[in-house]
Amino acid sequence: MKALVAGAGRLGTQIAQVLAAAQNDVTLVDLDEDRIAELEGGLAVRLLVGDACGPAFLEHAGALTTDLLVAATGRDEDNLVISLLAKRRFAVPRVAARVNDAENSWLFGHRWGVDIAVPAATPLISLIEEATGATDTVALLRLSKAGVNVIETAITSLSRAAGRALADIALPAGTVIATVIRDGQPTVPTPEVRLRPGDELLLVSHTATEQEIHAAFQ
């Protein structure tokens, strides 16, 4: 699947990381040049600086061949414009948009090109489940085209993995850690990263169940 994510804030970056970890072709764009520079080298996605509200830039970013577009900026007006362009001008099959202000929810519908309207407080996994059309429950996302699972787990003070380095944790076969989210920011999961209470992990696996991941970390 080819995905285009507009907005490289916390939500947009997490979405891009999860989709990329599931072996999708992902492009992440943002108007903030410094933010894109900050992410370079830490994500397995294509990074572009530009205004996704502009048709020319969206075309440059690959909107004509995109299967999924996620408008995840912090401005509802931008997300609506991006969604409308994606659907009406580029005929993107599936468009998801973040709703930052609940009072604007009524605008996020098919008239503005939005297939999936996602409140800002919606959990990451639920957002991606809706955006990709997946139907699995709990904290488990199955991307049928990629044939892998994305599983989310959180570290608490009682977790057996708290204080341990990633290199010291035995993962189920066929499982890799896509990202560690710490203090609201995704970090590159290098072997020396030591887990802390409050960390959230997103793991990608071809075979492991949520129970097996829980056993490894909790």
PDB file of C-alpha atoms in Angstrom, residues 21-181:
ATOM      1  CA  ALA A  21       7.095  -0.835   9.741  1.00  0.00           C
ATOM      2  CA  ALA A  22       4.344  -2.878   8.113  1.00  0.00           C
ATOM      3  CA  GLN A  23       6.285  -2.618   4.844  1.00  0.00           C
ATOM      4  CA  ASN A  24       4.114   0.014   3.204  1.00  0.00           C
ATOM      5  CA  ASP A  25       5.480   2.777   0.967  1.00  0.00           C
ATOM      6  CA  VAL A  26       5.057   5.893   3.127  1.00  0.00           C
ATOM      7  CA  THR A  27       5.652   9.585   2.478  1.00  0.00           C
ATOM      8  CA  LEU A  28       5.481  12.039   5.399  1.00  0.00           C
ATOM      9  CA  VAL A  29       5.215  15.755   4.628  1.00  0.00           C
ATOM     10  CA  ASP A  30       5.233  18.917   6.711  1.00  0.00           C
ATOM     11  CA  LEU A  31       5.558  22.637   6.181  1.00  0.00           C
ATOM     12  CA  ASP A  32       8.084  22.938   9.025  1.00  0.00           C
ATOM     13  CA  GLU A  33      11.559  22.456   7.573  1.00  0.00           C
ATOM     14  CA  ASP A  34      13.113  22.110  11.035  1.00  0.00           C
ATOM     15  CA  ARG A  35      10.701  19.313  11.987  1.00  0.00           C
ATOM     16  CA  ILE A  36      11.509  17.351   8.844  1.00  0.00           C
ATOM     17  CA  ALA A  37      15.242  17.847   9.451  1.00  0.00           C
ATOM     18  CA  GLU A  38      14.773  16.559  12.993  1.00  0.00           C
ATOM     19  CA  LEU A  39      13.182  13.357  11.694  1.00  0.00           C
ATOM     20  CA  GLU A  40      15.754  12.637   8.976  1.00  0.00           C
ATOM     21  CA  GLY A  41      17.671   9.442   9.543  1.00  0.00           C
ATOM     22  CA  GLY A  42      15.263   8.183  12.182  1.00  0.00           C
ATOM     23  CA  LEU A  43      12.356   7.063  10.002  1.00  0.00           C
ATOM     24  CA  ALA A  44      12.115   4.564   7.173  1.00  0.00           C
ATOM     25  CA  VAL A  45       9.846   6.875   5.201  1.00  0.00           C
ATOM     26  CA  ARG A  46      10.193   9.483   2.471  1.00  0.00           C
ATOM     27  CA  LEU A  47      10.304  12.944   4.040  1.00  0.00           C
ATOM     28  CA  LEU A  48       9.305  16.101   2.184  1.00  0.00           C
ATOM     29  CA  VAL A  49       9.040  19.759   3.133  1.00  0.00           C
ATOM     30  CA  GLY A  50       6.078  21.571   1.677  1.00  0.00           C
ATOM     31  CA  ASP A  51       2.499  22.754   1.998  1.00  0.00           C
ATOM     32  CA  ALA A  52       0.080  19.853   1.568  1.00  0.00           C
ATOM     33  CA  CYS A  53      -2.722  22.389   0.986  1.00  0.00           C
ATOM     34  CA  GLY A  54      -1.169  23.102  -2.411  1.00  0.00           C
ATOM     35  CA  PRO A  55      -2.217  20.879  -5.341  1.00  0.00           C
ATOM     36  CA  ALA A  56       1.198  21.073  -7.010  1.00  0.00           C
ATOM     37  CA  PHE A  57       2.977  19.927  -3.878  1.00  0.00           C
ATOM     38  CA  LEU A  58       0.497  17.099  -3.261  1.00  0.00           C
ATOM     39  CA  GLU A  59       1.098  15.878  -6.791  1.00  0.00           C
ATOM     40  CA  HIS A  60       4.856  16.086  -6.225  1.00  0.00           C
ATOM     41  CA  ALA A  61       4.408  14.056  -3.019  1.00  0.00           C
ATOM     42  CA  GLY A  62       2.702  11.270  -4.950  1.00  0.00           C
ATOM     43  CA  ALA A  63      -1.012  11.900  -4.428  1.00  0.00           C
ATOM     44  CA  LEU A  64      -1.881  10.625  -7.910  1.00  0.00           C
ATOM     45  CA  THR A  65      -0.781   7.091  -6.980  1.00  0.00           C
ATOM     46  CA  THR A  66      -1.587   7.122  -3.256  1.00  0.00           C
ATOM     47  CA  ASP A  67      -3.904   4.476  -1.775  1.00  0.00           C
ATOM     48  CA  LEU A  68      -4.335   6.165   1.602  1.00  0.00           C
ATOM     49  CA  LEU A  69      -3.959   9.797   2.626  1.00  0.00           C
ATOM     50  CA  VAL A  70      -4.010  10.855   6.270  1.00  0.00           C
ATOM     51  CA  ALA A  71      -4.445  14.567   6.988  1.00  0.00           C
ATOM     52  CA  ALA A  72      -2.983  14.840  10.492  1.00  0.00           C
ATOM     53  CA  THR A  73      -2.001  18.471  10.879  1.00  0.00           C
ATOM     54  CA  GLY A  74      -2.900  20.502  13.948  1.00  0.00           C
ATOM     55  CA  ARG A  75      -5.237  22.781  11.980  1.00  0.00           C
ATOM     56  CA  ASP A  76      -8.720  21.604  11.039  1.00  0.00           C
ATOM     57  CA  GLU A  77      -8.958  24.027   8.115  1.00  0.00           C
ATOM     58  CA  ASP A  78      -5.770  22.567   6.628  1.00  0.00           C
ATOM     59  CA  ASN A  79      -6.962  18.995   7.126  1.00  0.00           C
ATOM     60  CA  LEU A  80     -10.210  19.789   5.324  1.00  0.00           C
ATOM     61  CA  VAL A  81      -8.456  21.409   2.364  1.00  0.00           C
ATOM     62  CA  ILE A  82      -5.975  18.526   2.108  1.00  0.00           C
ATOM     63  CA  SER A  83      -8.794  15.970   2.254  1.00  0.00           C
ATOM     64  CA  LEU A  84     -10.861  17.759  -0.383  1.00  0.00           C
ATOM     65  CA  LEU A  85      -7.902  17.977  -2.763  1.00  0.00           C
ATOM     66  CA  ALA A  86      -6.985  14.348  -2.151  1.00  0.00           C
ATOM     67  CA  LYS A  87     -10.461  13.077  -2.950  1.00  0.00           C
ATOM     68  CA  ARG A  88     -11.701  15.477  -5.620  1.00  0.00           C
ATOM     69  CA  ARG A  89      -8.527  16.307  -7.526  1.00  0.00           C
ATOM     70  CA  PHE A  90      -6.434  13.177  -7.042  1.00  0.00           C
ATOM     71  CA  ALA A  91      -9.151  10.553  -6.440  1.00  0.00           C
ATOM     72  CA  VAL A  92      -7.330   9.021  -3.464  1.00  0.00           C
ATOM     73  CA  PRO A  93      -9.336   5.874  -2.566  1.00  0.00           C
ATOM     74  CA  ARG A  94      -9.238   6.356   1.203  1.00  0.00           C
ATOM     75  CA  VAL A  95      -8.877   9.637   3.067  1.00  0.00           C
ATOM     76  CA  ALA A  96      -8.653   9.983   6.850  1.00  0.00           C
ATOM     77  CA  ALA A  97      -8.554  13.330   8.622  1.00  0.00           C
ATOM     78  CA  ARG A  98      -7.846  14.379  12.177  1.00  0.00           C
ATOM     79  CA  VAL A  99     -10.449  16.546  13.923  1.00  0.00           C
ATOM     80  CA  ASN A 100      -8.647  18.844  16.364  1.00  0.00           C
ATOM     81  CA  ASP A 101     -11.666  20.816  17.550  1.00  0.00           C
ATOM     82  CA  ALA A 102     -14.775  18.741  18.312  1.00  0.00           C
ATOM     83  CA  GLU A 103     -16.989  21.669  17.295  1.00  0.00           C
ATOM     84  CA  ASN A 104     -15.773  21.194  13.714  1.00  0.00           C
ATOM     85  CA  SER A 105     -16.698  17.511  13.543  1.00  0.00           C
ATOM     86  CA  TRP A 106     -19.790  18.188  11.425  1.00  0.00           C
ATOM     87  CA  LEU A 107     -17.574  19.438   8.601  1.00  0.00           C
ATOM     88  CA  PHE A 108     -15.539  16.241   8.336  1.00  0.00           C
ATOM     89  CA  GLY A 109     -17.630  14.231   5.919  1.00  0.00           C
ATOM     90  CA  HIS A 110     -17.881  13.207   2.291  1.00  0.00           C
ATOM     91  CA  ARG A 111     -18.643  16.756   1.136  1.00  0.00           C
ATOM     92  CA  TRP A 112     -15.070  17.606   2.136  1.00  0.00           C
ATOM     93  CA  GLY A 113     -13.639  14.341   0.808  1.00  0.00           C
ATOM     94  CA  VAL A 114     -13.236  12.731   4.245  1.00  0.00           C
ATOM     95  CA  ASP A 115     -13.907   8.981   4.462  1.00  0.00           C
ATOM     96  CA  ILE A 116     -12.782   8.644   8.080  1.00  0.00           C
ATOM     97  CA  ALA A 117     -13.023  11.501  10.578  1.00  0.00           C
ATOM     98  CA  VAL A 118     -10.813  10.867  13.594  1.00  0.00           C
ATOM     99  CA  PRO A 119     -11.127  12.846  16.857  1.00  0.00           C
ATOM    100  CA  ALA A 120      -7.767  13.989  18.224  1.00  0.00           C
ATOM    101  CA  ALA A 121      -8.185  11.817  21.319  1.00  0.00           C
ATOM    102  CA  THR A 122      -8.629   8.597  19.335  1.00  0.00           C
ATOM    103  CA  PRO A 123      -5.917   6.009  20.162  1.00  0.00           C
ATOM    104  CA  LEU A 124      -3.292   5.538  17.474  1.00  0.00           C
ATOM    105  CA  ILE A 125      -4.172   1.927  16.754  1.00  0.00           C
ATOM    106  CA  SER A 126      -7.861   2.713  16.392  1.00  0.00           C
ATOM    107  CA  LEU A 127      -7.060   5.505  13.969  1.00  0.00           C
ATOM    108  CA  ILE A 128      -4.980   3.275  11.741  1.00  0.00           C
ATOM    109  CA  GLU A 129      -7.554   0.478  11.930  1.00  0.00           C
ATOM    110  CA  GLU A 130     -10.185   2.872  10.603  1.00  0.00           C
ATOM    111  CA  ALA A 131      -7.953   4.520   8.038  1.00  0.00           C
ATOM    112  CA  THR A 132      -6.814   1.229   6.518  1.00  0.00           C
ATOM    113  CA  GLY A 133     -10.184  -0.464   6.784  1.00  0.00           C
ATOM    114  CA  ALA A 134      -8.922  -3.103   9.220  1.00  0.00           C
ATOM    115  CA  THR A 135     -11.460  -4.551  11.660  1.00  0.00           C
ATOM    116  CA  ASP A 136      -9.404  -6.320  14.335  1.00  0.00           C
ATOM    117  CA  THR A 137     -10.105  -5.345  17.944  1.00  0.00           C
ATOM    118  CA  VAL A 138      -8.156  -4.521  21.119  1.00  0.00           C
ATOM    119  CA  ALA A 139      -4.658  -3.094  20.483  1.00  0.00           C
ATOM    120  CA  LEU A 140      -4.092  -5.232  17.413  1.00  0.00           C
ATOM    121  CA  LEU A 141      -3.932  -4.033  13.857  1.00  0.00           C
ATOM    122  CA  ARG A 142      -3.788  -6.443  10.961  1.00  0.00           C
ATOM    123  CA  LEU A 143      -2.751  -4.908   7.671  1.00  0.00           C
ATOM    124  CA  SER A 144      -4.016  -7.528   5.280  1.00  0.00           C
ATOM    125  CA  LYS A 145      -1.974  -6.313   2.345  1.00  0.00           C
ATOM    126  CA  ALA A 146       1.247  -6.534   4.324  1.00  0.00           C
ATOM    127  CA  GLY A 147       0.337  -9.715   6.186  1.00  0.00           C
ATOM    128  CA  VAL A 148       1.685  -8.501   9.523  1.00  0.00           C
ATOM    129  CA  ASN A 149       0.368  -7.447  12.908  1.00  0.00           C
ATOM    130  CA  VAL A 150       1.132  -4.216  14.707  1.00  0.00           C
ATOM    131  CA  ILE A 151       0.824  -4.589  18.478  1.00  0.00           C
ATOM    132  CA  GLU A 152       0.962  -1.807  21.058  1.00  0.00           C
ATOM    133  CA  THR A 153       2.150  -2.267  24.655  1.00  0.00           C
ATOM    134  CA  ALA A 154       2.830   0.201  27.469  1.00  0.00           C
ATOM    135  CA  ILE A 155       5.544   0.034  30.128  1.00  0.00           C
ATOM    136  CA  THR A 156       4.569   0.690  33.750  1.00  0.00           C
ATOM    137  CA  SER A 157       6.538   0.660  36.987  1.00  0.00           C
ATOM    138  CA  LEU A 158       5.406  -2.952  37.435  1.00  0.00           C
ATOM    139  CA  SER A 159       6.506  -4.135  33.990  1.00  0.00           C
ATOM    140  CA  ARG A 160       9.332  -6.665  33.951  1.00  0.00           C
ATOM    141  CA  ALA A 161      10.899  -4.721  31.073  1.00  0.00           C
ATOM    142  CA  ALA A 162      11.104  -1.440  33.005  1.00  0.00           C
ATOM    143  CA  GLY A 163      14.752  -0.415  33.369  1.00  0.00           C
ATOM    144  CA  ARG A 164      15.974  -3.007  30.860  1.00  0.00           C
ATOM    145  CA  ALA A 165      17.666  -2.314  27.544  1.00  0.00           C
ATOM    146  CA  LEU A 166      15.916  -3.447  24.378  1.00  0.00           C
ATOM    147  CA  ALA A 167      18.873  -5.690  23.595  1.00  0.00           C
ATOM    148  CA  ASP A 168      18.153  -7.687  26.759  1.00  0.00           C
ATOM    149  CA  ILE A 169      14.519  -8.439  25.936  1.00  0.00           C
ATOM    150  CA  ALA A 170      13.756 -11.733  24.211  1.00  0.00           C
ATOM    151  CA  LEU A 171      11.179 -11.063  21.522  1.00  0.00           C
ATOM    152  CA  PRO A 172       8.990 -13.728  19.906  1.00  0.00           C
ATOM    153  CA  ALA A 173      10.282 -15.008  16.578  1.00  0.00           C
ATOM    154  CA  GLY A 174       9.535 -12.775  13.618  1.00  0.00           C
ATOM    155  CA  THR A 175       8.980  -9.694  15.790  1.00  0.00           C
ATOM    156  CA  VAL A 176      10.678  -6.300  15.633  1.00  0.00           C
ATOM    157  CA  ILE A 177      10.161  -3.076  17.580  1.00  0.00           C
ATOM    158  CA  ALA A 178       8.951  -0.330  15.233  1.00  0.00           C
ATOM    159  CA  THR A 179       9.226   2.572  17.663  1.00  0.00           C
ATOM    160  CA  VAL A 180       9.406   3.563  21.311  1.00  0.00           C
ATOM    161  CA  ILE A 181       7.179   6.526  22.163  1.00  0.00           C
TER     162      ILE A 181
END
